[in-house]
PDB file of C-alpha atoms in Angstrom:
ATOM      1  CA  MET A   1     109.002 114.243  91.477  1.00  0.00           C
ATOM      2  CA  ILE A   2     105.854 112.378  92.487  1.00  0.00           C
ATOM      3  CA  HIS A   3     104.863 111.722  96.084  1.00  0.00           C
ATOM      4  CA  VAL A   4     101.943 109.613  97.215  1.00  0.00           C
ATOM      5  CA  LEU A   5      99.934 110.676 100.241  1.00  0.00           C
ATOM      6  CA  VAL A   6      97.963 107.943 101.967  1.00  0.00           C
ATOM      7  CA  LEU A   7      95.216 108.989 104.341  1.00  0.00           C
ATOM      8  CA  ASN A   8      94.302 106.194 106.711  1.00  0.00           C
ATOM      9  CA  GLN A   9      90.855 106.408 108.266  1.00  0.00           C
ATOM     10  CA  GLU A  10      89.137 103.994 110.634  1.00  0.00           C
ATOM     11  CA  ASN A  11      85.376 103.802 110.804  1.00  0.00           C
ATOM     12  CA  LYS A  12      83.267 102.724 113.790  1.00  0.00           C
ATOM     13  CA  ASN A  13      83.667  99.015 112.897  1.00  0.00           C
ATOM     14  CA  ASN A  14      87.481  99.378 113.036  1.00  0.00           C
ATOM     15  CA  ASN A  15      87.625  98.723 109.313  1.00  0.00           C
ATOM     16  CA  ARG A  16      90.308 100.744 107.616  1.00  0.00           C
ATOM     17  CA  LYS A  17      89.875 102.538 104.352  1.00  0.00           C
ATOM     18  CA  PHE A  18      92.587 104.286 102.435  1.00  0.00           C
ATOM     19  CA  ILE A  19      92.400 107.346 100.251  1.00  0.00           C
ATOM     20  CA  PHE A  20      95.212 107.777  97.782  1.00  0.00           C
ATOM     21  CA  LEU A  21      96.172 111.206  96.537  1.00  0.00           C
ATOM     22  CA  LYS A  22      99.049 112.144  94.321  1.00  0.00           C
ATOM     23  CA  CYS A  23     101.077 115.221  95.097  1.00  0.00           C
ATOM     24  CA  SER A  24     102.654 116.697  91.989  1.00  0.00           C
ATOM     25  CA  LYS A  25     103.884 120.221  91.337  1.00  0.00           C
ATOM     26  CA  ASN A  26     102.701 121.298  94.794  1.00  0.00           C
ATOM     27  CA  LYS A  27      99.083 120.421  94.078  1.00  0.00           C
ATOM     28  CA  LEU A  28      97.057 117.596  95.514  1.00  0.00           C
ATOM     29  CA  ARG A  29      94.796 115.991  92.993  1.00  0.00           C
ATOM     30  CA  ASN A  30      92.553 113.035  92.623  1.00  0.00           C
ATOM     31  CA  VAL A  31      93.988 109.988  90.884  1.00  0.00           C
ATOM     32  CA  ARG A  32      91.911 107.296  89.292  1.00  0.00           C
ATOM     33  CA  ASP A  33      93.831 105.456  86.588  1.00  0.00           C
ATOM     34  CA  GLU A  34      97.133 107.150  87.405  1.00  0.00           C
ATOM     35  CA  CYS A  35      97.277 105.791  90.945  1.00  0.00           C
ATOM     36  CA  MET A  36      97.547 102.261  89.647  1.00  0.00           C
ATOM     37  CA  ASN A  37     101.013 102.980  88.280  1.00  0.00           C
ATOM     38  CA  SER A  38     102.057 105.143  91.215  1.00  0.00           C
ATOM     39  CA  TYR A  39     101.989 102.613  94.039  1.00  0.00           C
ATOM     40  CA  VAL A  40     101.993  98.918  94.819  1.00  0.00           C
ATOM     41  CA  LYS A  41     100.376  97.129  97.726  1.00  0.00           C
ATOM     42  CA  ILE A  42     102.426  95.036 100.116  1.00  0.00           C
ATOM     43  CA  ASP A  43     100.672  92.634 102.431  1.00  0.00           C
ATOM     44  CA  ARG A  44     101.992  92.322 105.980  1.00  0.00           C
ATOM     45  CA  ASN A  45     102.229  88.563 105.407  1.00  0.00           C
ATOM     46  CA  ILE A  46     105.389  89.325 103.442  1.00  0.00           C
ATOM     47  CA  LEU A  47     107.145  89.096 106.812  1.00  0.00           C
ATOM     48  CA  ASP A  48     106.382  85.345 106.788  1.00  0.00           C
ATOM     49  CA  TRP A  49     107.647  84.861 103.217  1.00  0.00           C
ATOM     50  CA  GLU A  50     110.503  82.366 102.914  1.00  0.00           C
ATOM     51  CA  TRP A  51     112.805  84.863 101.153  1.00  0.00           C
ATOM     52  CA  TRP A  52     112.154  87.759 103.556  1.00  0.00           C
ATOM     53  CA  SER A  53     115.401  87.183 105.463  1.00  0.00           C
ATOM     54  CA  ASP A  54     117.439  86.929 102.253  1.00  0.00           C
ATOM     55  CA  ILE A  55     118.010  90.643 101.691  1.00  0.00           C
ATOM     56  CA  LYS A  56     119.290  90.275  98.109  1.00  0.00           C
ATOM     57  CA  THR A  57     116.428  88.066  96.947  1.00  0.00           C
ATOM     58  CA  SER A  58     113.772  90.175  98.668  1.00  0.00           C
ATOM     59  CA  ARG A  59     115.324  93.394  97.306  1.00  0.00           C
ATOM     60  CA  LEU A  60     115.202  92.011  93.767  1.00  0.00           C
ATOM     61  CA  PHE A  61     111.619  90.793  94.218  1.00  0.00           C
ATOM     62  CA  PHE A  62     110.419  94.185  95.479  1.00  0.00           C
ATOM     63  CA  TYR A  63     112.216  95.884  92.603  1.00  0.00           C
ATOM     64  CA  MET A  64     110.500  93.519  90.167  1.00  0.00           C
ATOM     65  CA  ILE A  65     107.067  94.221  91.679  1.00  0.00           C
ATOM     66  CA  LEU A  66     107.732  97.951  91.328  1.00  0.00           C
ATOM     67  CA  LYS A  67     108.838  97.537  87.693  1.00  0.00           C
ATOM     68  CA  ALA A  68     105.931  95.267  86.687  1.00  0.00           C
ATOM     69  CA  LYS A  69     103.352  96.776  84.334  1.00  0.00           C
ATOM     70  CA  TRP A  70      99.970  97.447  85.926  1.00  0.00           C
ATOM     71  CA  LYS A  71      98.221  96.945  82.574  1.00  0.00           C
ATOM     72  CA  ASP A  72      98.873  94.903  79.452  1.00  0.00           C
ATOM     73  CA  GLY A  73     101.272  96.313  76.886  1.00  0.00           C
ATOM     74  CA  ASN A  74     103.696  95.487  74.090  1.00  0.00           C
ATOM     75  CA  PHE A  75     107.429  95.812  73.537  1.00  0.00           C
ATOM     76  CA  LYS A  76     108.975  95.336  70.072  1.00  0.00           C
ATOM     77  CA  GLY A  77     106.038  93.192  68.972  1.00  0.00           C
ATOM     78  CA  ILE A  78     106.092  91.039  72.113  1.00  0.00           C
ATOM     79  CA  SER A  79     103.107  90.987  74.457  1.00  0.00           C
ATOM     80  CA  VAL A  80     103.956  92.184  77.977  1.00  0.00           C
ATOM     81  CA  PRO A  81     100.976  91.297  80.176  1.00  0.00           C
ATOM     82  CA  ARG A  82     100.000  92.917  83.458  1.00  0.00           C
ATOM     83  CA  GLY A  83     102.493  91.856  86.131  1.00  0.00           C
ATOM     84  CA  SER A  84     105.376  91.577  83.650  1.00  0.00           C
ATOM     85  CA  PHE A  85     108.153  93.868  82.504  1.00  0.00           C
ATOM     86  CA  VAL A  86     111.049  93.917  80.072  1.00  0.00           C
ATOM     87  CA  SER A  87     114.588  94.005  81.400  1.00  0.00           C
ATOM     88  CA  SER A  88     117.899  92.146  81.491  1.00  0.00           C
ATOM     89  CA  VAL A  89     120.134  90.779  84.218  1.00  0.00           C
ATOM     90  CA  ALA A  90     122.472  93.752  83.728  1.00  0.00           C
ATOM     91  CA  LYS A  91     119.605  96.258  84.104  1.00  0.00           C
ATOM     92  CA  LEU A  92     118.287  94.431  87.178  1.00  0.00           C
ATOM     93  CA  SER A  93     121.793  94.612  88.622  1.00  0.00           C
ATOM     94  CA  GLU A  94     121.976  98.338  87.923  1.00  0.00           C
ATOM     95  CA  GLY A  95     118.503  99.018  89.351  1.00  0.00           C
ATOM     96  CA  THR A  96     119.054  97.081  92.576  1.00  0.00           C
ATOM     97  CA  ASN A  97     122.747  97.799  93.209  1.00  0.00           C
ATOM     98  CA  LEU A  98     123.356  94.054  93.319  1.00  0.00           C
ATOM     99  CA  THR A  99     126.128  92.399  91.339  1.00  0.00           C
ATOM    100  CA  VAL A 100     125.213  90.414  88.228  1.00  0.00           C
ATOM    101  CA  ASP A 101     126.014  87.176  90.107  1.00  0.00           C
ATOM    102  CA  GLU A 102     123.818  88.233  93.055  1.00  0.00           C
ATOM    103  CA  VAL A 103     120.952  88.964  90.652  1.00  0.00           C
ATOM    104  CA  ARG A 104     121.365  85.586  88.956  1.00  0.00           C
ATOM    105  CA  THR A 105     121.311  83.815  92.327  1.00  0.00           C
ATOM    106  CA  ALA A 106     118.233  85.763  93.470  1.00  0.00           C
ATOM    107  CA  LEU A 107     116.484  84.984  90.160  1.00  0.00           C
ATOM    108  CA  LYS A 108     117.204  81.277  90.701  1.00  0.00           C
ATOM    109  CA  HIS A 109     115.648  81.506  94.180  1.00  0.00           C
ATOM    110  CA  LEU A 110     112.527  83.262  92.882  1.00  0.00           C
ATOM    111  CA  LYS A 111     112.131  80.842  89.959  1.00  0.00           C
ATOM    112  CA  PHE A 112     112.670  77.806  92.194  1.00  0.00           C
ATOM    113  CA  THR A 113     109.787  78.841  94.469  1.00  0.00           C
ATOM    114  CA  ASN A 114     107.647  79.854  91.472  1.00  0.00           C
ATOM    115  CA  GLU A 115     107.489  83.552  92.421  1.00  0.00           C
ATOM    116  CA  ILE A 116     108.537  84.570  88.901  1.00  0.00           C
ATOM    117  CA  THR A 117     108.988  83.235  85.400  1.00  0.00           C
ATOM    118  CA  SER A 118     111.015  84.653  82.556  1.00  0.00           C
ATOM    119  CA  LYS A 119     111.261  84.328  78.789  1.00  0.00           C
ATOM    120  CA  SER A 120     114.357  85.500  76.932  1.00  0.00           C
ATOM    121  CA  TYR A 121     114.230  87.168  73.520  1.00  0.00           C
ATOM    122  CA  GLY A 122     117.903  87.681  72.666  1.00  0.00           C
ATOM    123  CA  LYS A 123     118.768  91.163  73.936  1.00  0.00           C
ATOM    124  CA  PHE A 124     115.957  91.399  76.489  1.00  0.00           C
ATOM    125  CA  THR A 125     113.901  89.221  78.805  1.00  0.00           C
ATOM    126  CA  VAL A 126     110.248  89.448  79.835  1.00  0.00           C
ATOM    127  CA  PHE A 127     110.012  88.782  83.571  1.00  0.00           C
ATOM    128  CA  THR A 128     106.605  87.892  85.050  1.00  0.00           C
ATOM    129  CA  ILE A 129     105.502  88.058  88.695  1.00  0.00           C
ATOM    130  CA  ASN A 130     103.378  84.895  88.849  1.00  0.00           C
ATOM    131  CA  ASN A 131     100.851  86.069  91.459  1.00  0.00           C
ATOM    132  CA  TYR A 132     100.831  89.756  90.546  1.00  0.00           C
ATOM    133  CA  ASN A 133      97.035  89.898  90.198  1.00  0.00           C
ATOM    134  CA  THR A 134      96.656  88.340  93.643  1.00  0.00           C
ATOM    135  CA  TYR A 135      99.068  90.854  95.161  1.00  0.00           C
ATOM    136  CA  GLN A 136      97.556  93.865  93.364  1.00  0.00           C
ATOM    137  CA  ASN A 137      93.928  92.739  92.979  1.00  0.00           C
ATOM    138  CA  ASN A 138      92.033  95.503  94.776  1.00  0.00           C
ATOM    139  CA  THR A 139      91.782  98.000  91.914  1.00  0.00           C
ATOM    140  CA  GLU A 140      87.989  98.077  91.795  1.00  0.00           C
ATOM    141  CA  LYS A 141      87.626  98.858  95.503  1.00  0.00           C
ATOM    142  CA  LEU A 142      90.213 101.637  95.257  1.00  0.00           C
ATOM    143  CA  THR A 143      88.537 103.214  92.241  1.00  0.00           C
ATOM    144  CA  ASN A 144      85.187 103.193  94.046  1.00  0.00           C
ATOM    145  CA  LYS A 145      86.676 105.007  97.048  1.00  0.00           C
ATOM    146  CA  VAL A 146      88.191 107.829  95.003  1.00  0.00           C
ATOM    147  CA  PRO A 147      85.827 110.823  94.843  1.00  0.00           C
ATOM    148  CA  ASN A 148      84.155 111.563  91.541  1.00  0.00           C
ATOM    149  CA  LYS A 149      84.379 114.900  89.706  1.00  0.00           C
ATOM    150  CA  SER A 150      81.338 116.468  91.418  1.00  0.00           C
ATOM    151  CA  GLN A 151      82.723 115.575  94.841  1.00  0.00           C
ATOM    152  CA  GLU A 152      86.050 117.089  93.856  1.00  0.00           C
ATOM    153  CA  ASP A 153      84.384 120.365  92.971  1.00  0.00           C
ATOM    154  CA  THR A 154      82.673 120.629  96.344  1.00  0.00           C
ATOM    155  CA  GLU A 155      85.539 119.259  98.410  1.00  0.00           C
ATOM    156  CA  GLN A 156      88.556 120.806  96.734  1.00  0.00           C
ATOM    157  CA  ILE A 157      91.819 120.463  98.529  1.00  0.00           C
ATOM    158  CA  SER A 158      94.248 123.253  98.076  1.00  0.00           C
ATOM    159  CA  SER A 159      97.795 123.245  99.227  1.00  0.00           C
ATOM    160  CA  LYS A 160     100.603 125.738  99.471  1.00  0.00           C
ATOM    161  CA  TYR A 161     103.800 123.811 100.110  1.00  0.00           C
TER     162      TYR A 161
END
């Protein structure tokens, strides 16, 4: 099981910075590339999103953001770019505990407002979150805030949980 620990610190200008650590096998360790597939960012403006009050549509959308690939990849010879993932309506139904009809309705909502697109390939579909890079764009800033190896050696964190 993987847990993510977020340390929130405020500096004197009231600017917040976040330090992301991954807790695995009772050890805290630094995460550079791994952290990008261990968490997603959610902006507080999501509360103003038109589908926020539709629990089924918002549940499906959050599930899709969590399933989306954080880097480009391939599946059975098909390109699956960052922000996309391979699935089916049945698998989305299983993963969200929504009925197949509820998933289809939520997909129609998300397609209608251009939140997602999809391309079917027979037995599977590639779903794409249209603004994924906008939602998850801060990778460079995060990487710069994670301590490097020499800092790790001098500031080791040990834990006994």
